[in-house]
CSV table of C-alpha atoms in Angstrom, one decimal:
chain,number,residue,atom,x,y,z
T,1,UNK,CA,-15.7,6.9,-14.0
T,2,UNK,CA,-12.4,7.1,-15.9
T,3,UNK,CA,-11.1,9.7,-13.5
T,4,UNK,CA,-11.8,7.4,-10.5
T,5,UNK,CA,-9.9,4.5,-12.2
T,6,UNK,CA,-7.0,6.8,-13.1
T,7,UNK,CA,-6.8,8.1,-9.5
T,8,UNK,CA,-7.0,4.6,-8.1
T,9,UNK,CA,-4.2,3.4,-10.4
T,10,UNK,CA,-2.0,6.4,-9.6
T,11,UNK,CA,-2.5,5.8,-5.8
T,12,UNK,CA,-1.7,2.1,-6.2
T,13,UNK,CA,1.4,3.0,-8.2
T,14,UNK,CA,2.6,5.5,-5.6
T,15,UNK,CA,2.1,3.0,-2.8
T,16,UNK,CA,4.0,0.3,-4.7
T,17,UNK,CA,6.9,2.6,-5.5
T,18,UNK,CA,7.0,3.7,-1.9
T,19,UNK,CA,7.0,0.1,-0.7
T,20,UNK,CA,9.8,-0.9,-3.1
T,21,UNK,CA,12.1,1.9,-2.0
T,22,UNK,CA,11.4,1.6,1.7
T,23,UNK,CA,14.5,0.5,3.5
T,24,UNK,CA,14.9,-1.2,6.8
T,25,UNK,CA,17.5,0.0,9.3
T,26,UNK,CA,20.7,-2.0,9.1
T,27,UNK,CA,22.2,-3.4,12.3
T,28,UNK,CA,26.0,-3.1,12.6
T,29,UNK,CA,28.0,-6.2,12.0
T,30,UNK,CA,29.5,-8.1,14.9
T,31,UNK,CA,33.1,-7.1,15.7
T,32,UNK,CA,34.4,-10.7,15.4
T,33,UNK,CA,33.3,-10.9,11.7
T,34,UNK,CA,35.7,-10.0,9.0
T,35,UNK,CA,34.8,-7.3,6.5
T,36,UNK,CA,34.2,-9.9,3.7
T,37,UNK,CA,31.8,-12.0,6.0
T,38,UNK,CA,29.9,-8.9,6.9
T,39,UNK,CA,29.5,-7.8,3.3
T,40,UNK,CA,28.4,-11.3,2.3
T,41,UNK,CA,25.8,-11.5,5.1
T,42,UNK,CA,24.5,-8.0,4.2
T,43,UNK,CA,24.1,-9.0,0.5
T,44,UNK,CA,22.2,-12.1,1.5
T,45,UNK,CA,20.0,-10.2,3.8
T,46,UNK,CA,19.2,-7.6,1.1
T,47,UNK,CA,18.4,-10.4,-1.4
T,48,UNK,CA,16.0,-12.0,1.0
T,49,UNK,CA,14.4,-8.7,1.8
T,50,UNK,CA,13.9,-7.8,-1.9
T,51,UNK,CA,12.4,-11.2,-2.7
T,52,UNK,CA,10.0,-11.0,0.2
T,53,UNK,CA,9.0,-7.4,-0.7
T,54,UNK,CA,8.4,-8.5,-4.3
T,55,UNK,CA,6.2,-11.3,-3.1
T,56,UNK,CA,4.0,-8.9,-1.1
T,57,UNK,CA,3.7,-6.5,-3.9
T,58,UNK,CA,2.7,-9.3,-6.3
T,59,UNK,CA,0.1,-10.5,-3.8
T,60,UNK,CA,-1.2,-6.9,-3.5
T,61,UNK,CA,-1.5,-6.6,-7.2
T,62,UNK,CA,-3.3,-9.9,-7.5
T,63,UNK,CA,-5.9,-9.0,-4.9
T,64,UNK,CA,-6.3,-5.4,-6.1
T,65,UNK,CA,-6.8,-6.2,-9.8
T,66,UNK,CA,-9.1,-9.1,-9.0
T,67,UNK,CA,-11.3,-7.0,-6.7
T,68,UNK,CA,-11.4,-4.1,-9.1
T,69,UNK,CA,-12.4,-6.4,-12.0
T,70,UNK,CA,-14.9,-8.2,-9.8
T,71,UNK,CA,-16.5,-4.9,-8.6
T,72,UNK,CA,-16.8,-3.7,-12.2
T,73,UNK,CA,-18.3,-7.0,-13.3
T,74,UNK,CA,-20.8,-7.1,-10.4
T,75,UNK,CA,-21.8,-3.5,-11.1
T,76,UNK,CA,-22.6,-4.2,-14.7
T,77,UNK,CA,-24.2,-7.6,-14.3
T,78,UNK,CA,-26.1,-6.5,-11.2
T,79,UNK,CA,-27.6,-3.5,-13.1
T,80,UNK,CA,-28.6,-5.7,-16.0
T,81,UNK,CA,-30.1,-8.3,-13.7
T,82,UNK,CA,-32.1,-5.7,-11.8
T,83,UNK,CA,-33.4,-4.3,-15.1
T,84,UNK,CA,-34.4,-7.7,-16.3
T,85,UNK,CA,-36.1,-8.5,-13.1
T,86,UNK,CA,-38.1,-5.3,-13.2
T,87,UNK,CA,-39.5,-6.4,-16.5
T,88,UNK,CA,-40.0,-10.0,-15.6
T,89,UNK,CA,-39.8,-11.1,-11.9
T,90,UNK,CA,-39.3,-14.8,-12.9
T,91,UNK,CA,-35.8,-14.0,-14.2
T,92,UNK,CA,-34.4,-13.5,-10.7
T,93,UNK,CA,-33.4,-17.2,-10.3
T,94,UNK,CA,-31.6,-17.1,-13.6
T,95,UNK,CA,-29.9,-13.7,-13.3
T,96,UNK,CA,-28.5,-13.7,-9.7
T,97,UNK,CA,-26.1,-16.7,-10.1
T,98,UNK,CA,-24.2,-14.6,-12.7
T,99,UNK,CA,-23.7,-12.0,-10.0
T,100,UNK,CA,-22.2,-14.7,-7.8
T,101,UNK,CA,-19.9,-15.8,-10.5
T,102,UNK,CA,-18.6,-12.3,-10.9
T,103,UNK,CA,-18.0,-12.1,-7.2
T,104,UNK,CA,-15.9,-15.3,-7.5
T,105,UNK,CA,-13.3,-13.3,-9.4
T,106,UNK,CA,-12.3,-11.6,-6.1
T,107,UNK,CA,-12.0,-15.0,-4.3
T,108,UNK,CA,-9.7,-16.2,-7.0
T,109,UNK,CA,-7.5,-13.1,-6.7
T,110,UNK,CA,-7.3,-13.7,-2.9
T,111,UNK,CA,-6.4,-17.4,-3.5
T,112,UNK,CA,-3.6,-16.5,-5.9
T,113,UNK,CA,-2.2,-13.9,-3.4
T,114,UNK,CA,-2.3,-16.5,-0.6
T,115,UNK,CA,-0.4,-19.0,-2.8
T,116,UNK,CA,2.2,-16.3,-3.7
T,117,UNK,CA,2.8,-15.5,-0.1
T,118,UNK,CA,2.9,-19.1,1.2
T,119,UNK,CA,5.0,-20.6,-1.7
């Protein structure tokens, strides 16, 4: 189990680093612009590009961590709920809402990511 988590974290880190260092092709500046204007527009474009890239990386982390945590919680709670229901079938109505609460963690991660991208 620990090897899977380490491999998943390493893959996520590799994709994040690759996304941060990915560069878009630059278009040549118009011939009527001066060198100072061209440099200023390039700096502004890079700043906008970096801020939007960081937003997407932050949104990806929010969803990824929430889904991983939600999956781990559902796995543990679901196993305990099934074990309790095998002993006493009347506990199903009391145990299954906890599984739904654990699944809600993923929805909160998606909501946070959506707010990061929109705002």
